[in-house]
Amino acid sequence: MRECITHRVPMRDPGDVSQIAALFNSGQLVPSEVVAIFGKTEGNGCVNDFTRPYSVDALTSLFSDQLGCPRTEVPRRIAMVISGGTEGAISPHYLIFSIRKNTTNKPAVHSSSRLAIGTNRTRDFLPEEIGRITQVEITSKAISEAMKAANLDKPSDVHFVQIKCPLLTTEKIQHARERGAEVVTKDTYGSMGYSRGAAALAAGVALGSLDIANITDGIICTDRSVWCDRASASAGVEIENCEVIVIGNSAEWSGNKIISHDVMSDAIDVDAIWRALSESGLTGAPQLHSLDAEKINAVFVKAEPSSDGFIRGKRHIMTDDSDINATRHARSVVGGVVAGATGFTDIFVSGGAEHQGPDGGGPIALISQI
């Protein structure tokens, strides 16, 4: 029997891991049990967001010292998903996931499912494979393997699939050209969307909601009617493969936590937030009571401007602003809406929701104590 343990701690800056170190020193967190880390940094979330590799480097250094292993070993042991962009009310923070094994072999004292987590990674992708069907096929297999490792036997057991995926840089595009290969786009920022889109479609395939036979290169980032309701993908310059984290509920796990999810139809869909909260037994609209808010361990949500430029019939300028990137607008809006409902601000809002929920909306998932 295994238990998934979660911790949420603030960060002063992208290189600050002091609060994680404090958990080690207090004995609340055991370095060898950590399997995944999510981080929200105050970077721009775009191609040149170097707060992501900076944060990964700080985490790698900390765990290398704590585990007594080479730095190169740390990324193979711990999936690190660092997402830039804490616009508006979003607070920079880390979410740490660890697995503790029940060495007593005692059966679970509950009759329902509990929080479960599985991780995996793909091989490195060639530049010409990013944002194409090859990425979908390989990543979907990695997700299925992560589900199996976590005893998430049915797709309905899964409530959230996080994929960290690569993007194209000018250097990668040039290397592909020298080999006579053609990349999906020469726009480095646009490549983030293609990679996220392919990763999200992979989640749909693994969860059985999408048929790989119906997915082609032409669908990726083109057909917005094709999407997965539990996928969250984030692209970064610090990675060459896809790192996969699957979270769900399983009767094979113990503990006092569960995960629930729903889908926001647009950026201000408060009803979807409350459906997810009520699924976890939390009520109290329009804002959670502070005591109930303390029961929430993590909130994940995707943010994406609607492609038609409207929210419920009213025009928005997110994609028309030449000064501020559209995904930064979207993160700020959605972050504010979710914070208003939950009553706290250290929430994991990820921009760029290609094939991750309906156009202009996106999945929301939350982990809470019961």
Tab-separated table of C-alpha atoms in Angstrom:
chain	number	residue	atom	x	y	z
A	1	MET	CA	0.000	0.000	0.000
A	2	ARG	CA	1.319	3.451	-0.952
A	3	GLU	CA	0.393	6.965	0.116
A	4	CYS	CA	0.809	10.101	-1.983
A	5	ILE	CA	1.964	12.991	0.212
A	6	THR	CA	1.742	16.604	-0.971
A	7	HIS	CA	3.324	19.836	0.238
A	8	ARG	CA	2.769	23.382	-1.035
A	9	VAL	CA	5.416	25.981	-0.186
A	10	PRO	CA	6.143	29.554	-1.342
A	11	MET	CA	9.261	30.721	-3.198
A	12	ARG	CA	10.941	34.122	-2.861
A	13	ASP	CA	12.461	33.873	-6.340
A	14	PRO	CA	12.979	31.178	-9.003
A	15	GLY	CA	16.177	29.989	-7.323
A	16	ASP	CA	14.717	29.816	-3.826
A	17	VAL	CA	14.405	26.249	-2.508
A	18	SER	CA	14.761	27.179	1.159
A	19	GLN	CA	11.218	26.150	2.080
A	20	ILE	CA	11.759	22.679	0.609
A	21	ALA	CA	15.040	22.401	2.515
A	22	ALA	CA	13.158	23.404	5.672
A	23	LEU	CA	10.733	20.509	5.127
A	24	PHE	CA	13.713	18.166	4.899
A	25	ASN	CA	15.235	19.572	8.091
A	26	SER	CA	11.953	19.196	9.994
A	27	GLY	CA	11.458	15.619	8.828
A	28	GLN	CA	8.134	16.391	7.152
A	29	LEU	CA	9.593	15.554	3.746
A	30	VAL	CA	11.949	12.664	2.923
A	31	PRO	CA	14.176	13.388	-0.117
A	32	SER	CA	14.204	9.792	-1.355
A	33	GLU	CA	10.384	9.693	-1.395
A	34	VAL	CA	9.936	12.722	-3.698
A	35	VAL	CA	8.770	11.775	-7.203
A	36	ALA	CA	7.457	15.019	-8.725
A	37	ILE	CA	7.670	18.782	-8.275
A	38	PHE	CA	5.492	21.469	-9.833
A	39	GLY	CA	6.684	25.058	-9.710
A	40	LYS	CA	5.172	28.426	-10.664
A	41	THR	CA	7.812	31.101	-11.271
A	42	GLU	CA	7.513	34.793	-12.065
A	43	GLY	CA	9.002	34.418	-15.534
A	44	ASN	CA	7.241	35.386	-18.750
A	45	GLY	CA	6.242	31.840	-19.676
A	46	CYS	CA	7.582	32.299	-23.219
A	47	VAL	CA	10.517	30.824	-25.147
A	48	ASN	CA	13.115	32.926	-23.327
A	49	ASP	CA	11.748	32.249	-19.834
A	50	PHE	CA	14.995	31.255	-18.168
A	51	THR	CA	13.415	31.191	-14.715
A	52	ARG	CA	12.408	27.616	-15.605
A	53	PRO	CA	15.909	26.144	-16.073
A	54	TYR	CA	17.114	28.357	-13.207
A	55	SER	CA	14.544	26.784	-10.905
A	56	VAL	CA	15.299	23.275	-12.163
A	57	ASP	CA	18.993	23.884	-11.549
A	58	ALA	CA	18.350	25.010	-7.962
A	59	LEU	CA	16.155	21.975	-7.306
A	60	THR	CA	18.708	19.644	-8.890
A	61	SER	CA	21.473	21.024	-6.698
A	62	LEU	CA	19.375	20.641	-3.544
A	63	PHE	CA	18.350	17.057	-4.266
A	64	SER	CA	21.817	16.046	-5.422
A	65	ASP	CA	23.131	17.059	-2.012
A	66	GLN	CA	20.235	15.492	-0.107
A	67	LEU	CA	20.287	12.207	-2.012
A	68	GLY	CA	24.065	11.979	-2.318
A	69	CYS	CA	23.832	11.316	-6.038
A	70	PRO	CA	25.229	12.997	-9.186
A	71	ARG	CA	23.236	15.952	-10.517
A	72	THR	CA	22.530	14.014	-13.719
A	73	GLU	CA	20.667	11.396	-11.703
A	74	VAL	CA	18.153	13.816	-10.153
A	75	PRO	CA	16.004	14.486	-13.281
A	76	ARG	CA	15.737	10.728	-13.825
A	77	ARG	CA	14.346	10.261	-10.316
A	78	ILE	CA	12.122	13.331	-10.012
A	79	ALA	CA	9.770	14.781	-12.624
A	80	MET	CA	10.073	18.578	-12.500
A	81	VAL	CA	7.390	20.684	-14.151
A	82	ILE	CA	8.269	24.367	-13.866
A	83	SER	CA	5.774	26.798	-15.375
A	84	GLY	CA	6.547	30.479	-15.823
A	85	GLY	CA	4.006	33.228	-15.340
A	86	THR	CA	2.504	34.449	-12.058
A	87	GLU	CA	0.601	37.398	-13.451
A	88	GLY	CA	-2.048	39.171	-11.413
A	89	ALA	CA	-2.844	37.476	-8.115
A	90	ILE	CA	-0.983	34.204	-8.744
A	91	SER	CA	1.718	33.541	-6.132
A	92	PRO	CA	5.050	31.828	-6.941
A	93	HIS	CA	5.176	28.442	-5.237
A	94	TYR	CA	6.214	24.799	-5.364
A	95	LEU	CA	4.045	21.683	-5.141
A	96	ILE	CA	6.003	18.638	-3.967
A	97	PHE	CA	4.703	15.084	-4.397
A	98	SER	CA	6.212	12.121	-2.609
A	99	ILE	CA	5.300	8.463	-2.237
A	100	ARG	CA	5.480	6.705	1.117
A	101	LYS	CA	5.200	2.936	1.261
A	102	ASN	CA	3.280	1.217	4.021
A	103	THR	CA	5.885	-1.133	5.453
A	104	THR	CA	3.432	-2.699	7.910
A	105	ASN	CA	1.472	-4.375	5.101
A	106	LYS	CA	-1.730	-3.475	6.905
A	107	PRO	CA	-4.799	-3.152	4.688
A	108	ALA	CA	-6.247	0.288	4.041
A	109	VAL	CA	-8.687	1.527	6.661
A	110	HIS	CA	-10.958	3.107	4.057
A	111	SER	CA	-13.299	1.673	1.457
A	112	SER	CA	-12.924	4.351	-1.235
A	113	SER	CA	-10.140	5.448	-3.558
A	114	ARG	CA	-7.345	7.760	-2.489
A	115	LEU	CA	-4.838	10.034	-4.228
A	116	ALA	CA	-2.418	8.196	-6.521
A	117	ILE	CA	0.425	9.410	-8.717
A	118	GLY	CA	2.541	7.922	-11.491
A	119	THR	CA	5.421	9.419	-13.475
A	120	ASN	CA	7.233	8.566	-16.679
A	121	ARG	CA	9.254	10.131	-19.457
A	122	THR	CA	9.691	9.640	-23.184
A	123	ARG	CA	12.892	9.523	-25.163
A	124	ASP	CA	14.278	12.827	-26.435
A	125	PHE	CA	12.510	14.138	-29.532
A	126	LEU	CA	14.135	15.265	-32.749
A	127	PRO	CA	13.211	18.840	-33.745
A	128	GLU	CA	11.121	17.592	-36.679
A	129	GLU	CA	9.103	15.299	-34.345
A	130	ILE	CA	7.971	18.087	-32.023
A	131	GLY	CA	4.318	19.028	-32.548
A	132	ARG	CA	3.638	16.094	-34.831
A	133	ILE	CA	1.978	12.692	-34.668
A	134	THR	CA	5.213	11.021	-33.538
A	135	GLN	CA	5.114	13.064	-30.346
A	136	VAL	CA	1.470	12.060	-29.839
A	137	GLU	CA	2.150	8.343	-30.268
A	138	ILE	CA	5.229	8.176	-28.067
A	139	THR	CA	3.810	10.372	-25.314
A	140	SER	CA	0.514	8.465	-25.151
A	141	LYS	CA	2.426	5.253	-24.467
A	142	ALA	CA	4.384	6.944	-21.680
A	143	ILE	CA	1.114	8.150	-20.113
A	144	SER	CA	-0.389	4.660	-20.269
A	145	GLU	CA	2.689	3.238	-18.558
A	146	ALA	CA	2.480	5.886	-15.825
A	147	MET	CA	-1.185	4.987	-15.259
A	148	LYS	CA	-0.301	1.325	-14.910
A	149	ALA	CA	2.508	2.067	-12.453
A	150	ALA	CA	0.080	4.071	-10.293
A	151	ASN	CA	-2.635	1.363	-10.268
A	152	LEU	CA	-4.942	3.708	-12.150
A	153	ASP	CA	-6.564	0.858	-14.008
A	154	LYS	CA	-9.452	2.702	-15.656
A	155	PRO	CA	-9.374	6.019	-17.536
A	156	SER	CA	-12.071	7.257	-15.166
A	157	ASP	CA	-9.612	6.829	-12.278
A	158	VAL	CA	-7.442	9.575	-13.804
A	159	HIS	CA	-8.305	13.205	-13.030
A	160	PHE	CA	-5.226	15.076	-14.241
A	161	VAL	CA	-2.385	14.444	-16.700
A	162	GLN	CA	0.514	16.887	-16.686
A	163	ILE	CA	3.039	16.784	-19.508
A	164	LYS	CA	6.163	18.921	-19.671
A	165	CYS	CA	7.278	19.029	-23.290
A	166	PRO	CA	10.040	20.543	-25.460
A	167	LEU	CA	9.921	23.456	-27.867
A	168	LEU	CA	11.866	24.577	-30.926
A	169	THR	CA	14.695	27.083	-30.768
A	170	THR	CA	16.505	28.755	-33.646
A	171	GLU	CA	19.434	26.410	-33.075
A	172	LYS	CA	17.240	23.291	-33.241
A	173	ILE	CA	15.559	24.536	-36.406
A	174	GLN	CA	18.955	25.116	-38.021
A	175	HIS	CA	20.184	21.644	-37.059
A	176	ALA	CA	17.088	20.085	-38.603
A	177	ARG	CA	17.571	22.102	-41.786
A	178	GLU	CA	21.186	20.923	-42.037
A	179	ARG	CA	19.929	17.330	-41.944
A	180	GLY	CA	17.311	18.042	-44.589
A	181	ALA	CA	14.442	17.735	-42.089
A	182	GLU	CA	11.421	20.032	-41.965
A	183	VAL	CA	10.103	21.290	-38.624
A	184	VAL	CA	6.420	21.943	-37.916
A	185	THR	CA	6.992	25.720	-37.693
A	186	LYS	CA	9.876	28.159	-37.824
A	187	ASP	CA	8.192	30.344	-35.214
A	188	THR	CA	9.858	29.388	-31.927
A	189	TYR	CA	6.988	30.757	-29.821
A	190	GLY	CA	4.450	29.015	-32.047
A	191	SER	CA	6.316	25.744	-31.521
A	192	MET	CA	5.299	25.838	-27.847
A	193	GLY	CA	1.662	25.563	-28.890
A	194	TYR	CA	2.317	22.708	-31.303
A	195	SER	CA	4.217	20.770	-28.647
A	196	ARG	CA	1.567	21.393	-25.994
A	197	GLY	CA	-1.157	20.435	-28.463
A	198	ALA	CA	0.505	17.149	-29.392
A	199	ALA	CA	1.036	16.328	-25.711
A	200	ALA	CA	-2.609	17.063	-24.878
A	201	LEU	CA	-3.839	14.862	-27.709
A	202	ALA	CA	-1.560	12.115	-26.391
A	203	ALA	CA	-3.356	12.326	-23.047
A	204	GLY	CA	-6.703	11.971	-24.807
A	205	VAL	CA	-5.450	8.872	-26.624
A	206	ALA	CA	-4.125	7.312	-23.416
A	207	LEU	CA	-7.394	8.030	-21.599
A	208	GLY	CA	-9.469	6.558	-24.424
A	209	SER	CA	-11.388	9.732	-25.258
A	210	LEU	CA	-9.550	10.158	-28.568
A	211	ASP	CA	-8.686	7.595	-31.236
A	212	ILE	CA	-5.116	7.767	-32.515
A	213	ALA	CA	-6.407	6.645	-35.933
A	214	ASN	CA	-8.302	9.924	-36.228
A	215	ILE	CA	-5.365	12.167	-35.309
A	216	THR	CA	-3.097	13.569	-37.996
A	217	ASP	CA	-0.474	16.282	-38.175
A	218	GLY	CA	-3.123	18.518	-39.732
A	219	ILE	CA	-5.319	18.397	-36.639
A	220	ILE	CA	-2.676	19.576	-34.188
A	221	CYS	CA	-3.294	23.245	-33.295
A	222	THR	CA	-5.837	23.482	-36.119
A	223	ASP	CA	-9.016	21.646	-35.139
A	224	ARG	CA	-10.108	23.156	-31.812
A	225	SER	CA	-13.069	20.788	-31.568
A	226	VAL	CA	-10.679	17.961	-30.642
A	227	TRP	CA	-9.568	18.162	-27.014
A	228	CYS	CA	-8.879	16.285	-23.800
A	229	ASP	CA	-10.713	17.168	-20.595
A	230	ARG	CA	-7.907	16.200	-18.189
A	231	ALA	CA	-4.730	17.262	-19.983
A	232	SER	CA	-2.341	20.024	-18.977
A	233	ALA	CA	0.759	20.577	-21.087
A	234	SER	CA	3.580	23.052	-20.547
A	235	ALA	CA	6.488	23.617	-22.949
A	236	GLY	CA	9.961	24.736	-21.984
A	237	VAL	CA	13.471	25.262	-23.280
A	238	GLU	CA	14.908	23.216	-20.407
A	239	ILE	CA	13.701	19.836	-21.675
A	240	GLU	CA	14.146	17.659	-24.778
A	241	ASN	CA	11.666	14.886	-23.986
A	242	CYS	CA	8.184	14.731	-22.464
A	243	GLU	CA	7.905	14.280	-18.718
A	244	VAL	CA	4.579	12.792	-17.665
A	245	ILE	CA	2.772	13.022	-14.326
A	246	VAL	CA	-0.556	11.203	-13.973
A	247	ILE	CA	-2.711	11.896	-10.908
A	248	GLY	CA	-5.918	10.116	-9.958
A	249	ASN	CA	-7.701	8.114	-7.282
A	250	SER	CA	-7.072	4.430	-6.628
A	251	ALA	CA	-8.295	1.917	-4.057
A	252	GLU	CA	-4.731	0.562	-4.010
A	253	TRP	CA	-3.499	3.738	-2.290
A	254	SER	CA	-3.955	4.988	1.264
A	255	GLY	CA	-4.038	8.444	2.869
A	256	ASN	CA	-6.588	11.192	3.353
A	257	LYS	CA	-6.463	12.965	-0.004
A	258	ILE	CA	-8.405	12.780	-3.263
A	259	ILE	CA	-8.330	14.639	-6.564
A	260	SER	CA	-11.365	15.929	-8.468
A	261	HIS	CA	-11.702	17.760	-11.776
A	262	ASP	CA	-14.024	19.623	-14.115
A	263	VAL	CA	-13.725	21.728	-17.278
A	264	MET	CA	-14.102	25.499	-17.482
A	265	SER	CA	-16.027	26.410	-20.625
A	266	ASP	CA	-14.465	29.878	-20.675
A	267	ALA	CA	-12.154	32.083	-18.607
A	268	ILE	CA	-14.850	33.157	-16.142
A	269	ASP	CA	-16.638	29.828	-15.646
A	270	VAL	CA	-16.992	29.884	-11.853
A	271	ASP	CA	-19.607	27.097	-11.964
A	272	ALA	CA	-16.963	24.620	-13.171
A	273	ILE	CA	-14.739	25.571	-10.245
A	274	TRP	CA	-17.568	24.941	-7.801
A	275	ARG	CA	-18.443	21.625	-9.409
A	276	ALA	CA	-14.866	20.466	-8.856
A	277	LEU	CA	-14.928	21.764	-5.278
A	278	SER	CA	-18.259	20.118	-4.496
A	279	GLU	CA	-16.970	16.813	-5.897
A	280	SER	CA	-14.445	16.975	-3.040
A	281	GLY	CA	-17.144	17.814	-0.522
A	282	LEU	CA	-16.343	21.540	-0.310
A	283	THR	CA	-19.110	24.135	-0.445
A	284	GLY	CA	-19.631	27.773	0.465
A	285	ALA	CA	-19.965	29.880	-2.681
A	286	PRO	CA	-19.073	32.543	-3.600
A	287	GLN	CA	-15.790	31.943	-1.706
A	288	LEU	CA	-14.580	29.045	0.405
A	289	HIS	CA	-14.375	29.583	4.140
A	290	SER	CA	-10.766	29.865	5.260
A	291	LEU	CA	-10.988	26.551	7.138
A	292	ASP	CA	-12.185	24.773	3.996
A	293	ALA	CA	-9.528	26.516	1.900
A	294	GLU	CA	-6.912	24.960	4.179
A	295	LYS	CA	-8.146	21.505	3.127
A	296	ILE	CA	-7.011	22.148	-0.459
A	297	ASN	CA	-3.477	20.961	-1.170
A	298	ALA	CA	-3.204	21.949	-4.834
A	299	VAL	CA	-5.168	23.560	-7.652
A	300	PHE	CA	-4.289	23.085	-11.330
A	301	VAL	CA	-5.973	25.008	-14.141
A	302	LYS	CA	-5.326	25.827	-17.800
A	303	ALA	CA	-5.783	29.261	-19.353
A	304	GLU	CA	-6.167	30.188	-23.016
A	305	PRO	CA	-7.707	33.213	-24.804
A	306	SER	CA	-10.687	32.270	-26.958
A	307	SER	CA	-9.764	32.324	-30.634
A	308	ASP	CA	-12.848	34.324	-31.673
A	309	GLY	CA	-11.918	37.281	-29.443
A	310	PHE	CA	-15.070	37.094	-27.314
A	311	ILE	CA	-16.101	35.974	-23.831
A	312	ARG	CA	-19.857	35.410	-23.629
A	313	GLY	CA	-20.499	37.830	-26.458
A	314	LYS	CA	-18.206	40.587	-25.201
A	315	ARG	CA	-14.969	41.470	-26.987
A	316	HIS	CA	-11.605	40.902	-25.299
A	317	ILE	CA	-8.232	42.212	-26.516
A	318	MET	CA	-5.954	39.452	-25.215
A	319	THR	CA	-4.758	38.425	-28.664
A	320	ASP	CA	-4.641	42.012	-29.985
A	321	ASP	CA	-2.282	43.410	-27.344
A	322	SER	CA	1.171	43.900	-28.871
A	323	ASP	CA	2.725	44.762	-25.497
A	324	ILE	CA	1.631	41.818	-23.360
A	325	ASN	CA	1.516	38.217	-24.599
A	326	ALA	CA	-1.995	36.759	-24.805
A	327	THR	CA	-1.246	33.815	-22.523
A	328	ARG	CA	-0.135	36.264	-19.833
A	329	HIS	CA	-3.515	37.980	-20.032
A	330	ALA	CA	-5.273	34.605	-19.813
A	331	ARG	CA	-3.295	33.418	-16.806
A	332	SER	CA	-4.086	36.643	-14.987
A	333	VAL	CA	-7.826	36.431	-15.671
A	334	VAL	CA	-8.228	32.749	-14.824
A	335	GLY	CA	-5.916	33.025	-11.822
A	336	GLY	CA	-8.056	35.810	-10.406
A	337	VAL	CA	-11.307	33.901	-10.953
A	338	VAL	CA	-9.974	30.727	-9.292
A	339	ALA	CA	-8.387	32.670	-6.424
A	340	GLY	CA	-11.672	34.460	-5.827
A	341	ALA	CA	-13.496	31.146	-5.455
A	342	THR	CA	-10.902	29.298	-3.395
A	343	GLY	CA	-9.700	32.180	-1.238
A	344	PHE	CA	-5.970	31.699	-1.826
A	345	THR	CA	-3.492	32.600	-4.546
A	346	ASP	CA	-0.780	29.928	-4.759
A	347	ILE	CA	-2.512	28.078	-7.576
A	348	PHE	CA	-0.907	26.406	-10.586
A	349	VAL	CA	-2.276	28.329	-13.576
A	350	SER	CA	-0.682	27.202	-16.816
A	351	GLY	CA	-1.078	29.188	-20.028
A	352	GLY	CA	-1.501	27.723	-23.489
A	353	ALA	CA	-4.436	25.282	-23.610
A	354	GLU	CA	-4.217	23.893	-27.143
A	355	HIS	CA	-6.494	20.795	-27.205
A	356	GLN	CA	-6.762	21.105	-23.411
A	357	GLY	CA	-10.439	21.790	-22.950
A	358	PRO	CA	-12.776	23.772	-25.224
A	359	ASP	CA	-11.699	26.903	-27.064
A	360	GLY	CA	-11.194	29.655	-24.478
A	361	GLY	CA	-11.632	27.287	-21.519
A	362	GLY	CA	-9.624	24.538	-19.906
A	363	PRO	CA	-9.502	21.755	-17.314
A	364	ILE	CA	-9.371	22.456	-13.583
A	365	ALA	CA	-8.318	19.881	-10.988
A	366	LEU	CA	-7.816	20.129	-7.250
A	367	ILE	CA	-6.349	17.937	-4.533
A	368	SER	CA	-7.965	18.130	-1.116
A	369	GLN	CA	-8.069	16.405	2.257
A	370	ILE	CA	-11.159	14.450	3.198
